[in-house]
Coordinates of C-alpha atoms and ligand atoms in Angstrom, one line a residue:
X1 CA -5.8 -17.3 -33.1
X2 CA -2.7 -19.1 -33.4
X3 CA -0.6 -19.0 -30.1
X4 CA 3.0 -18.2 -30.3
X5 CA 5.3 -21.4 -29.9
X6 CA 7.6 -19.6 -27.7
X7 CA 4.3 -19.3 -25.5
X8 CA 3.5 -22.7 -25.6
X9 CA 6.5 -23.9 -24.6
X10 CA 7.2 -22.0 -21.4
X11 CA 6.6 -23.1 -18.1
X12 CA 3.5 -21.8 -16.3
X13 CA 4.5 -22.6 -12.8
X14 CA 5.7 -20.9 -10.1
X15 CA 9.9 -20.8 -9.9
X16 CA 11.1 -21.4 -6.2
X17 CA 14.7 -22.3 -5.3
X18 CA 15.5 -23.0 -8.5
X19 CA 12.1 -25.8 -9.5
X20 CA 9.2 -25.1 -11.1
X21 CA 6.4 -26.0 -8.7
X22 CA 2.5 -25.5 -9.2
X23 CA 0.7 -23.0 -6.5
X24 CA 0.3 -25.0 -3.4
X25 CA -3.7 -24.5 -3.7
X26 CA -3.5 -25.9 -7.1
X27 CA -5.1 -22.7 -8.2
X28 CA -4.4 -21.3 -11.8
X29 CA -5.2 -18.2 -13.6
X30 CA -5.8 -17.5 -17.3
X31 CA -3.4 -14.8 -19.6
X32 CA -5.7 -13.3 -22.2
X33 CA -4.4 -11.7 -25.6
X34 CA -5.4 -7.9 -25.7
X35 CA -6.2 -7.9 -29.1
X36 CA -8.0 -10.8 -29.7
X37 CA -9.5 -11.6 -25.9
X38 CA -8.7 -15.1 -26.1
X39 CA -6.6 -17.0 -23.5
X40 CA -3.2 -17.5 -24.3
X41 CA -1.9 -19.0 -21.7
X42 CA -2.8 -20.3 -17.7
X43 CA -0.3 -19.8 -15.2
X44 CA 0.1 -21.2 -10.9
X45 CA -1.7 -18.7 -9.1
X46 CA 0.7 -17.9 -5.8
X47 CA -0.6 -16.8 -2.3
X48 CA 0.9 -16.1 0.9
X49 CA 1.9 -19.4 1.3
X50 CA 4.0 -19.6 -1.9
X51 CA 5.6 -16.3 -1.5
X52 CA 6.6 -17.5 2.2
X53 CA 8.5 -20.1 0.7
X54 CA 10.2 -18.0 -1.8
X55 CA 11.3 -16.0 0.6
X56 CA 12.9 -19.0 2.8
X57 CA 14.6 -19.7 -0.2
X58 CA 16.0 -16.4 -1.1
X59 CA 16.9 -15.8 2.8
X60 CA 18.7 -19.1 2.7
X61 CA 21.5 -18.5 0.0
X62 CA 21.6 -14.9 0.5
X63 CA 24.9 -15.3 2.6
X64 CA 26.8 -17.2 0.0
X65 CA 25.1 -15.2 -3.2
X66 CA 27.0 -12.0 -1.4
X67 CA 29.9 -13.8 -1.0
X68 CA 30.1 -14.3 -4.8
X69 CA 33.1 -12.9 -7.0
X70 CA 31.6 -9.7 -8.4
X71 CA 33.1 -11.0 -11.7
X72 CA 31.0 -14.2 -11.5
X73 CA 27.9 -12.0 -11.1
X74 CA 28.3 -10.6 -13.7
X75 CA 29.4 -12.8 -16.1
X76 CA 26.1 -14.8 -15.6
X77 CA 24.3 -11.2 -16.5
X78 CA 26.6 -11.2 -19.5
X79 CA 25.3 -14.4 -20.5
X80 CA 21.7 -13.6 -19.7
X81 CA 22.4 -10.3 -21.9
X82 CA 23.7 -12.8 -24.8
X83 CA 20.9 -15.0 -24.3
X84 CA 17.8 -12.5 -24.3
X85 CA 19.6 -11.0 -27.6
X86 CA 19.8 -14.1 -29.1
X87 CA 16.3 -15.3 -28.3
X88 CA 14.8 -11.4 -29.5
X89 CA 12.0 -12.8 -32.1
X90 CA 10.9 -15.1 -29.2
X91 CA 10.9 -12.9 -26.4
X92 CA 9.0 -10.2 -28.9
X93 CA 6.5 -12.8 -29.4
X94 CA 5.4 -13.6 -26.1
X95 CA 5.1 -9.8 -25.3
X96 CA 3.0 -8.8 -28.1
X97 CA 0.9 -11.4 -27.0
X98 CA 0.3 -10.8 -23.7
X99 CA 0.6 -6.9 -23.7
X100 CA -0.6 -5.7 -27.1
X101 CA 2.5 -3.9 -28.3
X102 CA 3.6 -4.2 -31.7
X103 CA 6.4 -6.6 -32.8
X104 CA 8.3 -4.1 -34.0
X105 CA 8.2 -2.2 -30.7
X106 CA 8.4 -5.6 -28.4
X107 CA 11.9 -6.3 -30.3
X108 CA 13.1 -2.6 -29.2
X109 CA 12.0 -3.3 -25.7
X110 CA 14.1 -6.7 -26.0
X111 CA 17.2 -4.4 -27.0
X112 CA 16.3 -1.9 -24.2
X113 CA 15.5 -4.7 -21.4
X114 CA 18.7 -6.6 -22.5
X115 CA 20.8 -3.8 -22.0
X116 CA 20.1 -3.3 -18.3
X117 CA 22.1 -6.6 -18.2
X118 CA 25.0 -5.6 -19.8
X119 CA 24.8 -2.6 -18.1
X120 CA 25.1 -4.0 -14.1
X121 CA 27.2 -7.0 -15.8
X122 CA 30.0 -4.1 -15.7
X123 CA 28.5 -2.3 -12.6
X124 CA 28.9 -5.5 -10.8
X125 CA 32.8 -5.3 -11.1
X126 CA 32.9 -1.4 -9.8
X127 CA 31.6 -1.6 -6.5
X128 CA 34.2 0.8 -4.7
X129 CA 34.1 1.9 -1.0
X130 CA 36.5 4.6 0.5
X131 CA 39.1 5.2 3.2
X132 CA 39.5 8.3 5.5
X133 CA 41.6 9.4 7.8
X134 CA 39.5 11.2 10.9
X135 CA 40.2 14.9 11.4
X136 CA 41.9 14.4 14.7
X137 CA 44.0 12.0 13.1
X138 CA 43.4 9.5 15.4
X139 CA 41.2 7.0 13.2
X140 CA 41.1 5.4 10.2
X141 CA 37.7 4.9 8.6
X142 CA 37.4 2.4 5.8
X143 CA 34.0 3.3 4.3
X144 CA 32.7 -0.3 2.2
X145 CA 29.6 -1.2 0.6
X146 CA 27.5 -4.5 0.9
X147 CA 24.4 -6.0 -0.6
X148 CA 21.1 -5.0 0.9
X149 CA 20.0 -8.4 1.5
X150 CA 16.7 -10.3 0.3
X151 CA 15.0 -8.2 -2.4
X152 CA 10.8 -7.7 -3.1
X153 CA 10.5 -6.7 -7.1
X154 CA 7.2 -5.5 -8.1
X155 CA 7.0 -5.0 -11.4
X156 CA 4.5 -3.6 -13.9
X157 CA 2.5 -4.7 -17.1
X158 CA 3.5 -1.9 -19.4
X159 CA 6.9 -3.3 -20.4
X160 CA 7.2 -7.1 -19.4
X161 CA 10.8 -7.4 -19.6
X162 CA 12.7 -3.8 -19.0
X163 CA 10.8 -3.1 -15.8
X164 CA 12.2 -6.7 -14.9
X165 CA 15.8 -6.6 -15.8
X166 CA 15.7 -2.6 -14.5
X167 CA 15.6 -4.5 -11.4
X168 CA 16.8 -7.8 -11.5
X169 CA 20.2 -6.7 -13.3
X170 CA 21.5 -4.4 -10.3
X171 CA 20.2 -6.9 -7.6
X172 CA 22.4 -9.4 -9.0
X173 CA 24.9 -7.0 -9.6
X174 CA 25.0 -5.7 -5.8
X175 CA 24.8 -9.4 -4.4
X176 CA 21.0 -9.5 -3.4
X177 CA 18.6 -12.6 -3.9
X178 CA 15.5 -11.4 -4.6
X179 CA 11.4 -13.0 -4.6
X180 CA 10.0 -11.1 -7.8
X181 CA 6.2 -10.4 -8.7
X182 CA 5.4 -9.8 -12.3
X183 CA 2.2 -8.2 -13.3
X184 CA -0.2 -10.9 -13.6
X185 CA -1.6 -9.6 -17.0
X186 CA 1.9 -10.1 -18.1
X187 CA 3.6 -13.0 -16.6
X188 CA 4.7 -14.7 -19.3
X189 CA 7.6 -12.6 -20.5
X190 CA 9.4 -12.9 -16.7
X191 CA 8.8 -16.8 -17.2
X192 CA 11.0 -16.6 -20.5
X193 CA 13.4 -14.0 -18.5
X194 CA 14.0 -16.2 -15.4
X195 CA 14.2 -19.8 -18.2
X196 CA 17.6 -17.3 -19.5
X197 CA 19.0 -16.4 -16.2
X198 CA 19.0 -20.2 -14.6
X199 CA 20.4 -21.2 -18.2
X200 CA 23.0 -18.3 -17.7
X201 CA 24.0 -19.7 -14.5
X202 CA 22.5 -17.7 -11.8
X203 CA 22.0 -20.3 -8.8
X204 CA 18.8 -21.8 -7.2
X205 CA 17.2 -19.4 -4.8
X206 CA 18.6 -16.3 -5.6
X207 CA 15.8 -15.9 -7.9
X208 CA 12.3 -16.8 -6.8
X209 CA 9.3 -16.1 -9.1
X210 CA 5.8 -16.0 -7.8
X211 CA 2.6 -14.8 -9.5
X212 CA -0.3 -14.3 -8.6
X213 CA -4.0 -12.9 -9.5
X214 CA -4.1 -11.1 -5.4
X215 CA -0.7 -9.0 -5.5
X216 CA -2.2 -8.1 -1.9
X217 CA -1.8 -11.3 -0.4
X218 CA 1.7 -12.4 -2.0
X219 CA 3.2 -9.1 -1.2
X220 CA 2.1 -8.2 2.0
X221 CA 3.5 -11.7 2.9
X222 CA 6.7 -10.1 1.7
X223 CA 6.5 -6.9 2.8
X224 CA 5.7 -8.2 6.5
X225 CA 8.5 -10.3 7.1
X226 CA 11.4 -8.8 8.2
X227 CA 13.6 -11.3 6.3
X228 CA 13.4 -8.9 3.3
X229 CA 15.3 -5.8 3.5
X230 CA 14.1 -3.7 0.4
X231 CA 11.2 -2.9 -1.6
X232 CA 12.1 -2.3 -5.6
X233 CA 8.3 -1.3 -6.9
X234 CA 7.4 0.1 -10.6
X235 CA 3.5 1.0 -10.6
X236 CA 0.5 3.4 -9.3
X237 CA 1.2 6.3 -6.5
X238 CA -1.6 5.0 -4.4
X239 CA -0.2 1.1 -4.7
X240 CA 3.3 2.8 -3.9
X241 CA 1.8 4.6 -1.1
X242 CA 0.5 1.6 1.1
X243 CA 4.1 0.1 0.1
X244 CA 5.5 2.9 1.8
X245 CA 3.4 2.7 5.0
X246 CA 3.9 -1.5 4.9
X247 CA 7.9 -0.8 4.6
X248 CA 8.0 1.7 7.2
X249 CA 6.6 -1.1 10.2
X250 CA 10.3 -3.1 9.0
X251 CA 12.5 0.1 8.1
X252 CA 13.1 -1.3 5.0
X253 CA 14.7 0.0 2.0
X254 CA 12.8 1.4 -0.8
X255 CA 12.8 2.0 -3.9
X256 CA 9.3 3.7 -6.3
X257 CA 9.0 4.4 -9.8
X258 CA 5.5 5.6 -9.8
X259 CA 3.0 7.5 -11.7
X260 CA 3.6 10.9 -14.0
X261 CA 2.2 13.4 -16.0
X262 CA 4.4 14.6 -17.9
X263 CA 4.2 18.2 -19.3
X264 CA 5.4 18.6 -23.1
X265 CA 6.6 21.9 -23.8
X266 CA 6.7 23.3 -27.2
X267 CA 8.2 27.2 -27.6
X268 CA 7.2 29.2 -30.4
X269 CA 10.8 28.8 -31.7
X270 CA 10.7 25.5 -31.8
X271 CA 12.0 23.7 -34.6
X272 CA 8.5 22.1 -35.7
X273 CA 9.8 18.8 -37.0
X274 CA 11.4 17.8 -34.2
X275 CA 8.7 18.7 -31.6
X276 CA 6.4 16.5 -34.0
X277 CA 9.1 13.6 -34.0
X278 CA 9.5 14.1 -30.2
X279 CA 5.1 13.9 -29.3
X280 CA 5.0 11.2 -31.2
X281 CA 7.6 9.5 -29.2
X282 CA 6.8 10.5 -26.3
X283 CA 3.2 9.6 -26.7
X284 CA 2.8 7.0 -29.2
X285 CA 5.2 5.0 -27.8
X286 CA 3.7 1.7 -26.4
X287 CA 0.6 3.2 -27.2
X288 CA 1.0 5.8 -25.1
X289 CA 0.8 3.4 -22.0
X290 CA 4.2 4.6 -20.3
X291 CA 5.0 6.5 -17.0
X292 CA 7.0 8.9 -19.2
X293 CA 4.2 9.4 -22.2
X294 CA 3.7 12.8 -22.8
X295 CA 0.0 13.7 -20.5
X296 CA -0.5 17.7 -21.1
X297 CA 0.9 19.1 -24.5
X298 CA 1.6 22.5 -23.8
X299 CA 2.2 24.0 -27.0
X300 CA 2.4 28.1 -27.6
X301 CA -0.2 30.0 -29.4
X302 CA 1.6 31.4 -32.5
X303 CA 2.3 27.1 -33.1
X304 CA -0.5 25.6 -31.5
X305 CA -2.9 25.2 -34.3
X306 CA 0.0 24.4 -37.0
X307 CA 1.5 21.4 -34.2
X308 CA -2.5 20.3 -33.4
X309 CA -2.8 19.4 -37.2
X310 CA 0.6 18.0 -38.1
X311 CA 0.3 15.5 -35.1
X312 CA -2.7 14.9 -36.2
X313 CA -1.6 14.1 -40.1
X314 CA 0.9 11.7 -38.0
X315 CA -1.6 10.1 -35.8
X316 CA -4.0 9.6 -38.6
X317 CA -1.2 7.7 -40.9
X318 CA -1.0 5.2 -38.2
X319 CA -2.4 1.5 -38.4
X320 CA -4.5 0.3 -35.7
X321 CA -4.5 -3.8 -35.5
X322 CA -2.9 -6.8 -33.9
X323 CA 0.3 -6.0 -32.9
X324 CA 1.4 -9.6 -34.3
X325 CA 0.4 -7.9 -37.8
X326 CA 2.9 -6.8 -40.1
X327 CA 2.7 -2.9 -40.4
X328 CA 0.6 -2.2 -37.3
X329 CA 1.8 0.4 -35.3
X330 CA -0.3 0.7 -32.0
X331 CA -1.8 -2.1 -30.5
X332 CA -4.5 -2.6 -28.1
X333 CA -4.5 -0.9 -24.5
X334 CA -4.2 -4.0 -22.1
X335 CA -7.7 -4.5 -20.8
X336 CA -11.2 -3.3 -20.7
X337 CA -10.6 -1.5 -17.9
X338 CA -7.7 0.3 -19.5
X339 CA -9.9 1.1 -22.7
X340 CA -13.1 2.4 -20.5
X341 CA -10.8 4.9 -18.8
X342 CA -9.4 6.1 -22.2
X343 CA -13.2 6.2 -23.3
X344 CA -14.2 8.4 -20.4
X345 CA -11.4 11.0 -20.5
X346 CA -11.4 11.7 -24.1
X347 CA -15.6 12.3 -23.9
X348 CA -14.9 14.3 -20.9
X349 CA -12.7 16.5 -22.6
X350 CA -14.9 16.7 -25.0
X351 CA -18.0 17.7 -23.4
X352 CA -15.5 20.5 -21.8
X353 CA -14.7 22.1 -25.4
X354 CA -11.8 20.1 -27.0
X355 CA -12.0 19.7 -30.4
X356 CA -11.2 16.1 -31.9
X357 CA -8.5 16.7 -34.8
X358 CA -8.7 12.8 -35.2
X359 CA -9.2 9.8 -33.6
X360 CA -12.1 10.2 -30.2
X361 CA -13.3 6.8 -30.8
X362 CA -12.6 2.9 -31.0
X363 CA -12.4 0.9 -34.0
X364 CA -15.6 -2.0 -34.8
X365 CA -14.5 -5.9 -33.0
X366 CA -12.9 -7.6 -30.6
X367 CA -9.7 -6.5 -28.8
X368 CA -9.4 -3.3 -26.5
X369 CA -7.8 -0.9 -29.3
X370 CA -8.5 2.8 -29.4
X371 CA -7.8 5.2 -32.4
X372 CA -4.8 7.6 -31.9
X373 CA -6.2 10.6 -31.0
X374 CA -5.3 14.2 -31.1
X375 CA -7.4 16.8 -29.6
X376 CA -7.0 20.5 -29.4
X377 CA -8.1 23.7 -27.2
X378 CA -7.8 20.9 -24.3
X379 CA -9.9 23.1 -20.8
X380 CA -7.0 22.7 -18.1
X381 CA -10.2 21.9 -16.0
X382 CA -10.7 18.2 -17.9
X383 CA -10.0 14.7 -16.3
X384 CA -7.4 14.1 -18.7
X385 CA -5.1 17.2 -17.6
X386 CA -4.7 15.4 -13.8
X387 CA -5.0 11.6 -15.0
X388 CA -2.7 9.5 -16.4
X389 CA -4.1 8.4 -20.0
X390 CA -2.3 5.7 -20.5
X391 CA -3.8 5.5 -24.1
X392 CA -2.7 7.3 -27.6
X393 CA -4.3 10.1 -26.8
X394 CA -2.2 13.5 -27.0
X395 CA -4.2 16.6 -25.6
X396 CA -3.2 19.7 -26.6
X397 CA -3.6 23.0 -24.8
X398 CA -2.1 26.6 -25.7
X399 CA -0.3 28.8 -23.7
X400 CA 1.6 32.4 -24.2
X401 CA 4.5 33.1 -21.9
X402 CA 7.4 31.3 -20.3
X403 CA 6.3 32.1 -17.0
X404 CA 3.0 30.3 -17.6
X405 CA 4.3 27.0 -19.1
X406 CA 6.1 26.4 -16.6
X407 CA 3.5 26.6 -14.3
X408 CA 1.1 24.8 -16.3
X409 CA 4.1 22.4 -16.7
X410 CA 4.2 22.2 -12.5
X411 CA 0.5 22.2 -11.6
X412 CA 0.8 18.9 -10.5
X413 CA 1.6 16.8 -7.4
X414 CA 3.5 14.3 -10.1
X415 CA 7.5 14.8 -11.4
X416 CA 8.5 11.9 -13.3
X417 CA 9.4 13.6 -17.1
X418 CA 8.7 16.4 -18.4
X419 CA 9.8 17.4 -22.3
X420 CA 11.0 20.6 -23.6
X421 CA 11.6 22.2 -26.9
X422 CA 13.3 25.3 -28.5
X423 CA 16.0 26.7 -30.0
X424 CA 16.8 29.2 -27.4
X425 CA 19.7 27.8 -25.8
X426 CA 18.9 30.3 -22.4
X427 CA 15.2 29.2 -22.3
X428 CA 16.7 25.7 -22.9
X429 CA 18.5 25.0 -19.4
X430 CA 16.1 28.0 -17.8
X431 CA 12.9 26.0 -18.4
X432 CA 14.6 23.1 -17.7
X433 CA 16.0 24.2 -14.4
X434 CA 13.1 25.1 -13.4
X435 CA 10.3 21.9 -14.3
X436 CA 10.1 20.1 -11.2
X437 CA 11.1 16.8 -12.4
X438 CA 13.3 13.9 -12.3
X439 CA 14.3 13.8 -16.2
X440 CA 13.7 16.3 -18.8
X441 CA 13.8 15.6 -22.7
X442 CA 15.3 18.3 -24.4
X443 CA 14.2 18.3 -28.0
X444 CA 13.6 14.9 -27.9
X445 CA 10.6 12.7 -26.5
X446 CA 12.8 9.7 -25.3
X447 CA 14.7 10.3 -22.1
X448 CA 14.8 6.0 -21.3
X449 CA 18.8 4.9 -21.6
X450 CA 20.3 1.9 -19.2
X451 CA 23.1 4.0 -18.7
X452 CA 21.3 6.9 -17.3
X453 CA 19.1 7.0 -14.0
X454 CA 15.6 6.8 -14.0
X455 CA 13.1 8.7 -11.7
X456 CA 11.3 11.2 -10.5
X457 CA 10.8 13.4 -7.6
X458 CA 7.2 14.7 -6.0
X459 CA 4.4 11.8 -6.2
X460 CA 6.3 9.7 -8.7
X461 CA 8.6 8.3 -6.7
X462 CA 12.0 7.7 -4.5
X463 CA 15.6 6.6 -6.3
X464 CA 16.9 5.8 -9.1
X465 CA 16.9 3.0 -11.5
X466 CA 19.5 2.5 -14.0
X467 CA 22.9 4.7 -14.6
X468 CA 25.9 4.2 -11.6
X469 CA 22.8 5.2 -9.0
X470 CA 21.0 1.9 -10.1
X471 CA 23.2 -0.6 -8.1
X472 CA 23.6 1.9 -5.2
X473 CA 19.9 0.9 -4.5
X474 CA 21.1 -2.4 -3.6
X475 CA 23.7 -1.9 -1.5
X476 CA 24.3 -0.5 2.1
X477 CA 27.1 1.4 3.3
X478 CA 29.1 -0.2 6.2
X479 CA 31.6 2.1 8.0
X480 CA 34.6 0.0 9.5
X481 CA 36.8 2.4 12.2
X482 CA 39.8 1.4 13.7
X483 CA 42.7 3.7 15.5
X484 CA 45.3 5.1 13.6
X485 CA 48.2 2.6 14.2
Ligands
SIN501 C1 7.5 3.7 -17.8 O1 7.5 4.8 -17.8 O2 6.5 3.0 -17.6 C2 8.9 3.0 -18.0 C3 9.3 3.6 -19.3 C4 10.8 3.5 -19.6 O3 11.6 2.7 -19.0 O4 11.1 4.2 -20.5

């Protein structure tokens, strides 16, 4: 294996108050390559300790990071944007390696993470408050809005840099400081990111890296401590859940992007093309390891069969491999673990009566790939239909009237996205209207955009990141009355 040399040449180490510094235990953990198993890199492993100390350091400059010009703000995201877009091929490099996905995909999540800079680099300069007059007449009321204060970012695996910059652009944005937790099966990509924002000027402490192989430890430091006012968390419900309990003993703000499982709709007068275009998006996208992936393909019976074994034709063109490979298209899932699970559901399904239209296994050697699969006749009663795959596995299952896809498409306590197609304008906006949901793809499988907010309702999560709603995460209102002169 040859490592990347934009690997080689990051630092490992934790980055607190603006220095890298090695875990005060000394301890270290190893980054492994998904596709091949080998170590790429070893990175400071941080524990309460450390993560106590980049909070001191974030509390510390908090008061003069709010007192910032919005325009310096975001000027240094501006840079940072320049500086990511510059730096794509390296950036793509590090993240294929340490997550699996393929270069050609890494790059688009460069463009995608990049422009959540840009984005809250012209947010930063539109934070507007109000001014009322009260009904009596007797007081004025100048309504303003202020940073939040000391931010906790959680981030996941699944994209290394956009679940990063989701969060990191609107904090800076708003005025926060923040102490930030990557994924520790993906750190390295969040080292390159906070390397661009201390070269794009963002001053010491008001970002403050720590990872760690005991997210427990290191976050319940945070989470404990009333110094830090919000919670910004991308990952699993039942992780999100004991967030949510933890942030209730400090009142603090919070924000959850956590699991789906997403219903795909496709309507008998579908346009066929584009439903195919739009499940394998939606699916195949990251290998299928996405909050948003399409879960349960509900597709009607007059089409069923006919979509089964085009998507099929389209999984089966695919190549498997090293992401770092020219002309591979998925990648490896991101660990054994990830790879059993995919393993279990598919025979599951299978034991219940789906039939495998391709794929249902795992190619010969090292790495934790799995063949993209399609299987049909799905029983609503397998593991697959309440489990997030998280693998390029699309299950397909018929149905026969509105009324019953959109049941199917709500039989679940989750509501991140849910997709939709037909040519019915009526059905269009009535199905829609009625998915319970926070983001529906109409005739197409991508519903991801900086500029639009991200989230769901139900189990999957509270706010929005991303759009004008991102920043407003950030910020607190503060009401200033004083009599009408
Ligand atoms: C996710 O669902 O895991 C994030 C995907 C996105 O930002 O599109």
């Amino acid at each position: 294996m040859t490592t990347p040399a934009a690997v080689s040449k990051l630092n490992t180490n934790l980055f607190i108050d603006g220095q890298w510094v090695p875990a005060r235990s000394g301890a270290t953990f190893d980054v492994v390559n998904p596709a091949t198993e080998e170590v790429l890199a070893v990175v400071a492993d941080g524990a309460a300790a450390d993560a106590t100390a980049a909070l001191d350091a974030a509390v510390a400059v908090q008061a003069e990071w709010a007192a910032t010009a919005p325009r310096e703000r975001g000027e240094i995201l501006r840079r940072a944007f320049e500086l990511i877009t510059e730096r794509t091929d390296e950036i793509a490099s590090i993240m294929t390696a340490e997550m699996g996905k393929p270069l050609a995909e890494a790059k688009g999540e460069v463009a995608y993470g990049a422009e959540f800079f840009r984005w809250f680099s012209e947010e930063a300069v539109r934070i507007s408050g109000d001014q009322l007059l009260a009904p009596d007449g007797k007081t004025r009321y100048f309504v303003q809005r202020q940073p939040v204060g000391p931010c906790v970012l959680v981030t996941p695996w699944n994209f290394p840099l956009a679940m990063g910059t989701r969060k990191i652009g609107p904090a800076v944005a708003a005025g926060c400081t923040m102490v930030f937790k990557p994924a520790e099966l993906t750190p390295l990509t969040s080292l390159a990111l906070v390397e661009i924002l201390a070269e794009a000027g963002l001053p010491d402490g008001v970002l403050n890296v720590v990872n760690t192989t005991d997210p427990g430890d290191v976050v319940t430091a945070w989470m404990t401590d009333p110094r830090a006012r919000k919670v910004s968390f991308t990952g699993s419900t039942p992780v999100g859940k004991q967030l949510l309990k933890q942030a209730a003993d400090n009142v603090m703000r919070t924000s959850m992007e956590l699991g789906g499982n997403a219903p795909f709709l496709v309507f008998d007068d579908a346009d066929l093309d584009v439903a195919i275009g739009g499940a394998m998006a939606a699916k195949m996208r990251n290998m299928g390891e996405a909050c948003v992936a399409a879960n349960r393909i509900y597709v009607q019976s007059g089409v069923a069969e006919e979509f089964s074994n085009r998507l099929a034709e389209k999984m089966r063109a695919l190549t498997v491999g090293d992401g770092a490979t020219e002309g591979v298209g998925v990648g490896p899932l991101i660990e054994q673990k990830a790879l059993d699970k995919v393993v279990q559901l598919v025979d599951d399904a299978v034991e219940r009566g789906a039939e495998v239209k391709v794929g249902g296994d795992r190619p010969e050697g090292d790495g934790f790939f799995y063949n993209p699969t399609v299987l049909s006749n799905v029983s609503s009663e397998s593991d697959l239909m309440s489990t997030e795959i998280f693998g390029p596995v699309a299950a397909v299952v018929p149905f026969d009237t509105e009324e019953e896809a959109i049941a199917l498409a709500n039989a679940t306590p989750f509501g991140l996205a849910g997709y939709l197609f037909t040519t019915d304008l009526n059905r269009a906006f009535r199905v829609s209207d009625a998915m319970e949901v926070g983001m529906v793809g109409l005739n197409t499988g991508i519903v991801s955009n900086p500029a639009a907010p991200f989230g769901g309702i139900k189990q999957s999560g509270l706010g929005r990141e991303g759009g004008s709603e991102g920043i407003d995460e950030f910020l607190e209102v503060k009401l200033i009355a004083m009599p009408q002169p």
